[in-house]
PDB file of C-alpha atoms in Angstrom:
ATOM      1  CA  MET A   1       2.525  -0.801  29.828  1.00 66.00           C
ATOM      2  CA  SER A   2      -1.198  -1.482  29.975  1.00 87.00           C
ATOM      3  CA  TYR A   3      -3.636  -0.152  27.392  1.00 96.00           C
ATOM      4  CA  THR A   4      -7.259  -0.617  26.455  1.00 97.00           C
ATOM      5  CA  THR A   5      -7.122   0.629  22.846  1.00 97.00           C
ATOM      6  CA  LEU A   6      -3.584  -0.411  21.881  1.00 98.00           C
ATOM      7  CA  GLU A   7      -1.462  -3.533  21.722  1.00 98.00           C
ATOM      8  CA  ILE A   8       2.353  -3.315  21.802  1.00 97.00           C
ATOM      9  CA  GLU A   9       4.374  -6.077  20.142  1.00 97.00           C
ATOM     10  CA  ARG A  10       8.138  -6.366  20.185  1.00 96.00           C
ATOM     11  CA  ALA A  11      10.499  -8.128  17.815  1.00 95.00           C
ATOM     12  CA  GLY A  12      14.097  -7.425  18.620  1.00 93.00           C
ATOM     13  CA  HIS A  13      14.572  -3.656  18.712  1.00 95.00           C
ATOM     14  CA  VAL A  14      11.327  -2.956  16.838  1.00 97.00           C
ATOM     15  CA  ALA A  15       8.119  -2.125  18.722  1.00 98.00           C
ATOM     16  CA  THR A  16       4.821  -2.207  16.852  1.00 98.00           C
ATOM     17  CA  VAL A  17       1.992  -0.078  18.254  1.00 98.00           C
ATOM     18  CA  TRP A  18      -1.235  -1.633  17.103  1.00 98.00           C
ATOM     19  CA  MET A  19      -4.353   0.550  17.341  1.00 98.00           C
ATOM     20  CA  ASN A  20      -6.818  -2.060  18.549  1.00 98.00           C
ATOM     21  CA  ARG A  21     -10.373  -0.864  17.886  1.00 97.00           C
ATOM     22  CA  PRO A  22     -11.052  -3.025  14.839  1.00 96.00           C
ATOM     23  CA  GLU A  23     -14.829  -2.939  15.235  1.00 96.00           C
ATOM     24  CA  LEU A  24     -14.625   0.876  14.823  1.00 96.00           C
ATOM     25  CA  HIS A  25     -11.888   0.824  12.160  1.00 97.00           C
ATOM     26  CA  ASN A  26      -9.477   2.239  14.785  1.00 97.00           C
ATOM     27  CA  ALA A  27     -11.331   5.538  14.867  1.00 96.00           C
ATOM     28  CA  MET A  28      -9.800   7.958  17.331  1.00 95.00           C
ATOM     29  CA  ASN A  29     -11.400   9.064  20.569  1.00 95.00           C
ATOM     30  CA  GLU A  30     -10.032  10.684  23.694  1.00 95.00           C
ATOM     31  CA  VAL A  31      -8.859   7.316  25.090  1.00 96.00           C
ATOM     32  CA  LEU A  32      -6.972   6.242  21.970  1.00 97.00           C
ATOM     33  CA  ILE A  33      -5.380   9.710  21.722  1.00 97.00           C
ATOM     34  CA  ALA A  34      -4.242   9.625  25.325  1.00 97.00           C
ATOM     35  CA  GLU A  35      -2.873   6.094  25.016  1.00 98.00           C
ATOM     36  CA  LEU A  36      -0.990   6.848  21.795  1.00 98.00           C
ATOM     37  CA  THR A  37       0.542   9.851  23.549  1.00 98.00           C
ATOM     38  CA  ARG A  38       1.638   7.718  26.506  1.00 98.00           C
ATOM     39  CA  ALA A  39       2.863   4.833  24.377  1.00 98.00           C
ATOM     40  CA  PHE A  40       5.204   7.037  22.355  1.00 98.00           C
ATOM     41  CA  VAL A  41       6.588   8.689  25.479  1.00 98.00           C
ATOM     42  CA  GLU A  42       7.296   5.321  27.056  1.00 97.00           C
ATOM     43  CA  LEU A  43       8.784   3.767  23.940  1.00 97.00           C
ATOM     44  CA  ASN A  44      11.032   6.749  23.384  1.00 97.00           C
ATOM     45  CA  GLU A  45      12.342   6.267  26.908  1.00 97.00           C
ATOM     46  CA  ASP A  46      12.941   2.544  26.380  1.00 96.00           C
ATOM     47  CA  ALA A  47      16.595   1.941  25.347  1.00 93.00           C
ATOM     48  CA  GLY A  48      15.648  -1.493  24.010  1.00 94.00           C
ATOM     49  CA  VAL A  49      13.431   0.045  21.302  1.00 96.00           C
ATOM     50  CA  ARG A  50      15.067   1.621  18.288  1.00 96.00           C
ATOM     51  CA  VAL A  51      12.275   1.665  15.724  1.00 98.00           C
ATOM     52  CA  ILE A  52       8.518   2.109  16.217  1.00 98.00           C
ATOM     53  CA  VAL A  53       5.842   0.870  13.788  1.00 98.00           C
ATOM     54  CA  LEU A  54       2.339   2.324  13.934  1.00 98.00           C
ATOM     55  CA  ALA A  55      -0.343  -0.031  12.660  1.00 98.00           C
ATOM     56  CA  GLY A  56      -4.049  -0.824  12.905  1.00 98.00           C
ATOM     57  CA  ARG A  57      -5.879  -4.066  13.690  1.00 98.00           C
ATOM     58  CA  GLY A  58      -8.771  -5.186  11.546  1.00 97.00           C
ATOM     59  CA  LYS A  59      -9.776  -3.863   8.144  1.00 97.00           C
ATOM     60  CA  SER A  60      -8.443  -0.318   8.478  1.00 98.00           C
ATOM     61  CA  PHE A  61      -5.427   1.676   9.590  1.00 98.00           C
ATOM     62  CA  SER A  62      -7.659   4.423  11.054  1.00 98.00           C
ATOM     63  CA  ALA A  63     -10.968   5.804   9.814  1.00 95.00           C
ATOM     64  CA  GLY A  64     -10.392   9.131  11.525  1.00 91.00           C
ATOM     65  CA  ALA A  65     -12.500  10.434  14.386  1.00 88.00           C
ATOM     66  CA  ASP A  66     -14.850   8.227  16.414  1.00 90.00           C
ATOM     67  CA  LEU A  67     -18.438   9.223  15.664  1.00 85.00           C
ATOM     68  CA  ASP A  68     -19.517   9.032  19.294  1.00 86.00           C
ATOM     69  CA  TRP A  69     -16.618  11.236  20.290  1.00 86.00           C
ATOM     70  CA  MET A  70     -17.567  13.737  17.559  1.00 83.00           C
ATOM     71  CA  ARG A  71     -21.167  13.702  18.702  1.00 85.00           C
ATOM     72  CA  ARG A  72     -20.182  14.467  22.291  1.00 86.00           C
ATOM     73  CA  ALA A  73     -17.727  17.139  21.158  1.00 81.00           C
ATOM     74  CA  ALA A  74     -20.552  18.910  19.298  1.00 81.00           C
ATOM     75  CA  GLY A  75     -22.093  19.624  22.655  1.00 86.00           C
ATOM     76  CA  TYR A  76     -18.876  20.842  24.280  1.00 87.00           C
ATOM     77  CA  SER A  77     -18.127  24.420  25.046  1.00 91.00           C
ATOM     78  CA  GLU A  78     -15.352  26.131  23.039  1.00 90.00           C
ATOM     79  CA  ALA A  79     -13.058  25.727  26.064  1.00 93.00           C
ATOM     80  CA  GLN A  80     -13.767  22.007  26.270  1.00 90.00           C
ATOM     81  CA  ASN A  81     -13.159  21.673  22.518  1.00 89.00           C
ATOM     82  CA  LEU A  82      -9.884  23.561  22.923  1.00 93.00           C
ATOM     83  CA  ASP A  83      -8.740  21.114  25.603  1.00 92.00           C
ATOM     84  CA  ASP A  84      -9.626  18.201  23.334  1.00 91.00           C
ATOM     85  CA  ALA A  85      -7.807  19.758  20.391  1.00 92.00           C
ATOM     86  CA  HIS A  86      -4.686  20.440  22.486  1.00 96.00           C
ATOM     87  CA  LYS A  87      -4.549  16.751  23.483  1.00 96.00           C
ATOM     88  CA  LEU A  88      -4.880  15.641  19.856  1.00 96.00           C
ATOM     89  CA  ALA A  89      -2.214  18.146  18.819  1.00 97.00           C
ATOM     90  CA  ALA A  90       0.103  16.872  21.562  1.00 98.00           C
ATOM     91  CA  MET A  91      -0.333  13.271  20.367  1.00 98.00           C
ATOM     92  CA  LEU A  92       0.494  14.163  16.786  1.00 98.00           C
ATOM     93  CA  LYS A  93       3.499  16.220  17.863  1.00 98.00           C
ATOM     94  CA  GLY A  94       4.737  13.343  20.053  1.00 98.00           C
ATOM     95  CA  ILE A  95       4.764  10.949  17.129  1.00 98.00           C
ATOM     96  CA  TYR A  96       6.281  13.464  14.694  1.00 98.00           C
ATOM     97  CA  ARG A  97       9.012  14.451  17.135  1.00 97.00           C
ATOM     98  CA  SER A  98       9.757  10.921  18.261  1.00 97.00           C
ATOM     99  CA  LYS A  99      13.519  10.442  18.816  1.00 96.00           C
ATOM    100  CA  LYS A 100      13.204   7.061  17.176  1.00 97.00           C
ATOM    101  CA  PRO A 101      12.178   6.399  13.560  1.00 98.00           C
ATOM    102  CA  VAL A 102       8.444   5.751  13.100  1.00 98.00           C
ATOM    103  CA  ILE A 103       6.991   3.691  10.253  1.00 98.00           C
ATOM    104  CA  ALA A 104       3.294   3.804   9.360  1.00 98.00           C
ATOM    105  CA  ARG A 105       1.967   0.403   8.269  1.00 98.00           C
ATOM    106  CA  ILE A 106      -1.162   1.357   6.304  1.00 98.00           C
ATOM    107  CA  HIS A 107      -3.935  -0.777   4.945  1.00 98.00           C
ATOM    108  CA  GLY A 108      -7.589  -0.085   4.267  1.00 97.00           C
ATOM    109  CA  ALA A 109      -8.959   3.308   5.283  1.00 98.00           C
ATOM    110  CA  ALA A 110      -6.642   6.064   6.549  1.00 98.00           C
ATOM    111  CA  MET A 111      -9.156   8.875   6.494  1.00 97.00           C
ATOM    112  CA  ALA A 112      -8.998  12.381   8.016  1.00 96.00           C
ATOM    113  CA  GLY A 113      -7.142  11.824  11.276  1.00 96.00           C
ATOM    114  CA  GLY A 114      -5.847   8.593   9.766  1.00 98.00           C
ATOM    115  CA  THR A 115      -4.282  10.666   6.972  1.00 98.00           C
ATOM    116  CA  GLY A 116      -2.777  12.841   9.682  1.00 98.00           C
ATOM    117  CA  LEU A 117      -1.282   9.804  11.432  1.00 98.00           C
ATOM    118  CA  THR A 118       0.203   8.802   8.116  1.00 98.00           C
ATOM    119  CA  ALA A 119       1.841  12.207   7.708  1.00 98.00           C
ATOM    120  CA  VAL A 120       3.424  12.388  11.200  1.00 98.00           C
ATOM    121  CA  CYS A 121       5.403   9.155  10.672  1.00 98.00           C
ATOM    122  CA  ASP A 122       8.908   9.245   9.164  1.00 98.00           C
ATOM    123  CA  VAL A 123       8.063   6.601   6.576  1.00 98.00           C
ATOM    124  CA  ALA A 124       4.640   5.475   5.347  1.00 98.00           C
ATOM    125  CA  ILE A 125       4.215   2.142   3.558  1.00 98.00           C
ATOM    126  CA  ALA A 126       0.716   1.340   2.244  1.00 98.00           C
ATOM    127  CA  THR A 127      -1.037  -1.456   0.456  1.00 98.00           C
ATOM    128  CA  ASP A 128      -2.305  -0.781  -3.038  1.00 98.00           C
ATOM    129  CA  ALA A 129      -5.893  -0.805  -1.720  1.00 98.00           C
ATOM    130  CA  ALA A 130      -5.313   1.863   0.969  1.00 98.00           C
ATOM    131  CA  LYS A 131      -7.503   4.965   0.836  1.00 98.00           C
ATOM    132  CA  PHE A 132      -6.899   8.450   2.203  1.00 98.00           C
ATOM    133  CA  ALA A 133      -8.927  11.682   2.393  1.00 98.00           C
ATOM    134  CA  LEU A 134      -9.155  14.979   4.205  1.00 97.00           C
ATOM    135  CA  THR A 135     -12.908  14.906   4.614  1.00 96.00           C
ATOM    136  CA  GLU A 136     -13.319  17.575   7.296  1.00 95.00           C
ATOM    137  CA  VAL A 137     -14.811  20.370   5.149  1.00 96.00           C
ATOM    138  CA  ARG A 138     -17.717  18.120   4.199  1.00 95.00           C
ATOM    139  CA  LEU A 139     -18.655  18.073   7.884  1.00 92.00           C
ATOM    140  CA  GLY A 140     -18.231  21.832   8.266  1.00 93.00           C
ATOM    141  CA  LEU A 141     -14.835  21.334   9.896  1.00 93.00           C
ATOM    142  CA  ILE A 142     -11.191  21.844   8.902  1.00 96.00           C
ATOM    143  CA  PRO A 143      -8.111  19.555   9.026  1.00 96.00           C
ATOM    144  CA  ALA A 144      -6.521  21.861  11.593  1.00 96.00           C
ATOM    145  CA  THR A 145      -4.295  19.891  13.985  1.00 97.00           C
ATOM    146  CA  ILE A 146      -3.198  17.462  11.278  1.00 97.00           C
ATOM    147  CA  GLY A 147      -2.775  20.290   8.745  1.00 97.00           C
ATOM    148  CA  PRO A 148       0.863  21.223   9.359  1.00 97.00           C
ATOM    149  CA  TYR A 149       1.977  17.597   8.976  1.00 97.00           C
ATOM    150  CA  VAL A 150      -0.111  16.796   5.898  1.00 98.00           C
ATOM    151  CA  ALA A 151       0.874  20.042   4.158  1.00 97.00           C
ATOM    152  CA  ASP A 152       4.526  19.288   4.970  1.00 96.00           C
ATOM    153  CA  ALA A 153       4.177  15.803   3.504  1.00 97.00           C
ATOM    154  CA  ILE A 154       2.329  16.620   0.270  1.00 98.00           C
ATOM    155  CA  GLY A 155       3.401  20.220  -0.275  1.00 96.00           C
ATOM    156  CA  TRP A 156       1.485  23.471  -0.242  1.00 96.00           C
ATOM    157  CA  ARG A 157       0.070  23.193  -3.742  1.00 97.00           C
ATOM    158  CA  GLN A 158      -1.407  19.724  -3.210  1.00 98.00           C
ATOM    159  CA  ALA A 159      -2.683  20.753   0.224  1.00 98.00           C
ATOM    160  CA  ARG A 160      -4.659  23.576  -1.348  1.00 97.00           C
ATOM    161  CA  ARG A 161      -6.513  21.007  -3.454  1.00 98.00           C
ATOM    162  CA  TYR A 162      -7.164  18.242  -0.958  1.00 98.00           C
ATOM    163  CA  PHE A 163      -7.933  20.408   2.122  1.00 98.00           C
ATOM    164  CA  LEU A 164     -10.717  22.054   0.094  1.00 98.00           C
ATOM    165  CA  SER A 165     -11.999  19.272  -2.180  1.00 97.00           C
ATOM    166  CA  ALA A 166     -12.057  16.406   0.350  1.00 97.00           C
ATOM    167  CA  GLU A 167     -11.496  14.036  -2.576  1.00 97.00           C
ATOM    168  CA  ARG A 168     -10.546  10.444  -1.959  1.00 97.00           C
ATOM    169  CA  ILE A 169      -6.872   9.772  -2.554  1.00 98.00           C
ATOM    170  CA  ASP A 170      -6.075   6.243  -3.655  1.00 98.00           C
ATOM    171  CA  ALA A 171      -2.727   4.584  -2.892  1.00 98.00           C
ATOM    172  CA  ALA A 172      -1.217   5.353  -6.295  1.00 98.00           C
ATOM    173  CA  ASN A 173      -2.028   9.035  -5.989  1.00 98.00           C
ATOM    174  CA  ALA A 174      -0.865   9.098  -2.363  1.00 98.00           C
ATOM    175  CA  LEU A 175       2.499   7.827  -3.599  1.00 98.00           C
ATOM    176  CA  LYS A 176       2.582  10.403  -6.390  1.00 98.00           C
ATOM    177  CA  ILE A 177       1.939  13.383  -4.112  1.00 98.00           C
ATOM    178  CA  GLY A 178       4.324  12.184  -1.404  1.00 98.00           C
ATOM    179  CA  LEU A 179       1.833  11.187   1.338  1.00 98.00           C
ATOM    180  CA  VAL A 180       3.312   7.660   1.347  1.00 98.00           C
ATOM    181  CA  HIS A 181       6.767   6.454   0.432  1.00 98.00           C
ATOM    182  CA  GLU A 182       5.921   3.018  -0.955  1.00 98.00           C
ATOM    183  CA  VAL A 183       2.918   1.043  -2.123  1.00 98.00           C
ATOM    184  CA  VAL A 184       2.980  -2.739  -1.982  1.00 98.00           C
ATOM    185  CA  ALA A 185       0.567  -5.632  -2.401  1.00 98.00           C
ATOM    186  CA  ALA A 186      -1.284  -6.567   0.774  1.00 98.00           C
ATOM    187  CA  ASP A 187       0.570  -9.864   1.158  1.00 98.00           C
ATOM    188  CA  GLU A 188       3.927  -8.017   0.954  1.00 98.00           C
ATOM    189  CA  LEU A 189       3.139  -5.311   3.530  1.00 98.00           C
ATOM    190  CA  ASP A 190       4.465  -6.936   6.680  1.00 98.00           C
ATOM    191  CA  ALA A 191       7.643  -8.156   5.020  1.00 98.00           C
ATOM    192  CA  ARG A 192       8.386  -4.707   3.627  1.00 98.00           C
ATOM    193  CA  VAL A 193       7.742  -2.950   6.922  1.00 98.00           C
ATOM    194  CA  THR A 194      10.011  -5.429   8.651  1.00 98.00           C
ATOM    195  CA  GLU A 195      12.694  -4.892   6.028  1.00 98.00           C
ATOM    196  CA  VAL A 196      12.602  -1.090   6.319  1.00 98.00           C
ATOM    197  CA  ALA A 197      12.541  -1.275  10.131  1.00 97.00           C
ATOM    198  CA  GLY A 198      15.621  -3.473   9.937  1.00 96.00           C
ATOM    199  CA  GLU A 199      17.392  -0.831   7.868  1.00 96.00           C
ATOM    200  CA  PHE A 200      16.616   1.840  10.468  1.00 96.00           C
ATOM    201  CA  ALA A 201      17.810  -0.433  13.285  1.00 94.00           C
ATOM    202  CA  LYS A 202      21.284  -0.630  11.701  1.00 95.00           C
ATOM    203  CA  GLY A 203      21.842   3.042  12.594  1.00 95.00           C
ATOM    204  CA  GLY A 204      23.429   4.141  15.841  1.00 95.00           C
ATOM    205  CA  PRO A 205      20.611   4.859  18.305  1.00 94.00           C
ATOM    206  CA  LYS A 206      22.009   8.233  19.341  1.00 95.00           C
ATOM    207  CA  ALA A 207      22.870   9.098  15.730  1.00 96.00           C
ATOM    208  CA  LEU A 208      19.251   8.375  14.659  1.00 96.00           C
ATOM    209  CA  ALA A 209      17.964  10.769  17.316  1.00 95.00           C
ATOM    210  CA  ALA A 210      20.519  13.389  16.320  1.00 96.00           C
ATOM    211  CA  ALA A 211      19.630  12.994  12.620  1.00 96.00           C
ATOM    212  CA  LYS A 212      15.946  13.559  13.439  1.00 95.00           C
ATOM    213  CA  ASP A 213      16.908  16.674  15.390  1.00 94.00           C
ATOM    214  CA  LEU A 214      18.986  17.842  12.435  1.00 95.00           C
ATOM    215  CA  LEU A 215      16.048  17.387  10.125  1.00 94.00           C
ATOM    216  CA  GLY A 216      14.039  19.772  12.319  1.00 91.00           C
ATOM    217  CA  LEU A 217      16.794  22.343  12.018  1.00 91.00           C
ATOM    218  CA  LEU A 218      16.979  21.986   8.247  1.00 93.00           C
ATOM    219  CA  ARG A 219      13.239  22.091   7.649  1.00 88.00           C
ATOM    220  CA  ASP A 220      13.132  25.863   7.052  1.00 87.00           C
ATOM    221  CA  GLY A 221      16.860  26.391   6.615  1.00 89.00           C
ATOM    222  CA  SER A 222      18.843  27.576   3.623  1.00 92.00           C
ATOM    223  CA  PRO A 223      22.328  26.835   2.296  1.00 94.00           C
ATOM    224  CA  LEU A 224      22.705  30.621   2.161  1.00 94.00           C
ATOM    225  CA  ASP A 225      22.313  30.878   5.951  1.00 94.00           C
ATOM    226  CA  ASP A 226      25.800  31.009   7.447  1.00 95.00           C
ATOM    227  CA  VAL A 227      24.460  30.553  10.982  1.00 95.00           C
ATOM    228  CA  LEU A 228      22.844  27.297   9.892  1.00 94.00           C
ATOM    229  CA  LEU A 229      26.019  26.102   8.228  1.00 95.00           C
ATOM    230  CA  ASP A 230      28.020  26.867  11.361  1.00 95.00           C
ATOM    231  CA  ASP A 231      25.474  24.937  13.410  1.00 95.00           C
ATOM    232  CA  THR A 232      25.822  21.886  11.215  1.00 95.00           C
ATOM    233  CA  ALA A 233      29.611  22.044  11.559  1.00 97.00           C
ATOM    234  CA  GLN A 234      29.319  22.180  15.322  1.00 96.00           C
ATOM    235  CA  ARG A 235      26.940  19.210  15.340  1.00 96.00           C
ATOM    236  CA  ILE A 236      29.232  16.951  13.314  1.00 96.00           C
ATOM    237  CA  ALA A 237      32.268  17.972  15.374  1.00 97.00           C
ATOM    238  CA  ALA A 238      30.436  17.141  18.602  1.00 96.00           C
ATOM    239  CA  ILE A 239      29.123  13.798  17.408  1.00 96.00           C
ATOM    240  CA  ARG A 240      32.457  12.673  15.991  1.00 94.00           C
ATOM    241  CA  VAL A 241      33.947  12.517  19.497  1.00 95.00           C
ATOM    242  CA  SER A 242      31.002  10.559  20.952  1.00 96.00           C
ATOM    243  CA  ASP A 243      31.503   6.976  22.087  1.00 95.00           C
ATOM    244  CA  GLU A 244      28.917   5.804  19.565  1.00 95.00           C
ATOM    245  CA  ALA A 245      30.680   7.463  16.622  1.00 95.00           C
ATOM    246  CA  ARG A 246      34.079   6.192  17.749  1.00 95.00           C
ATOM    247  CA  GLU A 247      32.657   2.671  17.834  1.00 94.00           C
ATOM    248  CA  GLY A 248      30.958   3.134  14.476  1.00 95.00           C
ATOM    249  CA  LEU A 249      34.143   4.309  12.769  1.00 94.00           C
ATOM    250  CA  ALA A 250      36.272   1.671  14.468  1.00 95.00           C
ATOM    251  CA  SER A 251      33.901  -1.096  13.327  1.00 95.00           C
ATOM    252  CA  PHE A 252      33.975   0.277   9.775  1.00 94.00           C
ATOM    253  CA  PHE A 253      37.783   0.134   9.641  1.00 95.00           C
ATOM    254  CA  ASP A 254      37.808  -3.260  11.380  1.00 95.00           C
ATOM    255  CA  LYS A 255      35.237  -4.547   8.892  1.00 95.00           C
ATOM    256  CA  ARG A 256      32.897  -5.763  11.607  1.00 95.00           C
ATOM    257  CA  PRO A 257      29.356  -4.757  12.715  1.00 94.00           C
ATOM    258  CA  PRO A 258      29.233  -2.015  15.312  1.00 94.00           C
ATOM    259  CA  ALA A 259      28.353  -3.002  18.881  1.00 93.00           C
ATOM    260  CA  TRP A 260      24.755  -1.804  18.632  1.00 93.00           C
ATOM    261  CA  GLN A 261      24.109  -4.180  15.733  1.00 90.00           C
ATOM    262  CA  GLN A 262      25.433  -7.109  17.748  1.00 82.00           C
ATOM    263  CA  GLU A 263      23.055  -6.470  20.657  1.00 73.00           C
ATOM    264  CA  GLN A 264      20.008  -8.701  20.794  1.00 53.00           C
TER     265      GLN A 264
END
């Protein structure tokens, strides 16, 4: 894999996708969007990767949209802007629907689109100095493509406030409203991300993908929906007879690690 705006590092079964535009605070343009899209497709197809970490080089996670890209987009036709928006939406969807767990490693600014990138990841771990905001309305825009993910992360009530006010959200408040899962000191960030990634990697690779698919099913489901309950029964029945589940159960009763944890 060759990229101009990203660096991919591997440590065991964990791949870290570094956004690598530090001089621009990892602001997103059409190239970074395309490369993030491609990177997540390729990493999801790589059997050696079980966990993906999304991170940013330099002082920031991502400051949102690249100013030059925004300036050019202002001169685009509506059709050209629609094409751009579809590509951004596809990138966000690709990360959110990744078959493998995704951890956001957040430091510095995670503004606008950076807040969106935070929300599409399964887990977000931030330093205590991280800053977030949905600044779009102050530019006469709206947080449209990132909106479904941010609203899902922080809830409808909080979204009504921050979509409209464009207030800064500090790390403590981001934790309170559910935008991030944990806040740590800067010198503890990498160790904590590594620790959480290690916890994910203990899961069966196929089971992790199936669990993420199950979460999608449950998102708008109800315990009062008998069709949903039947679907969940069918899912557990099917996975119980899989080779991975047989190995997982056998290893549990044998009091040994399952095969996938023994692989290097």
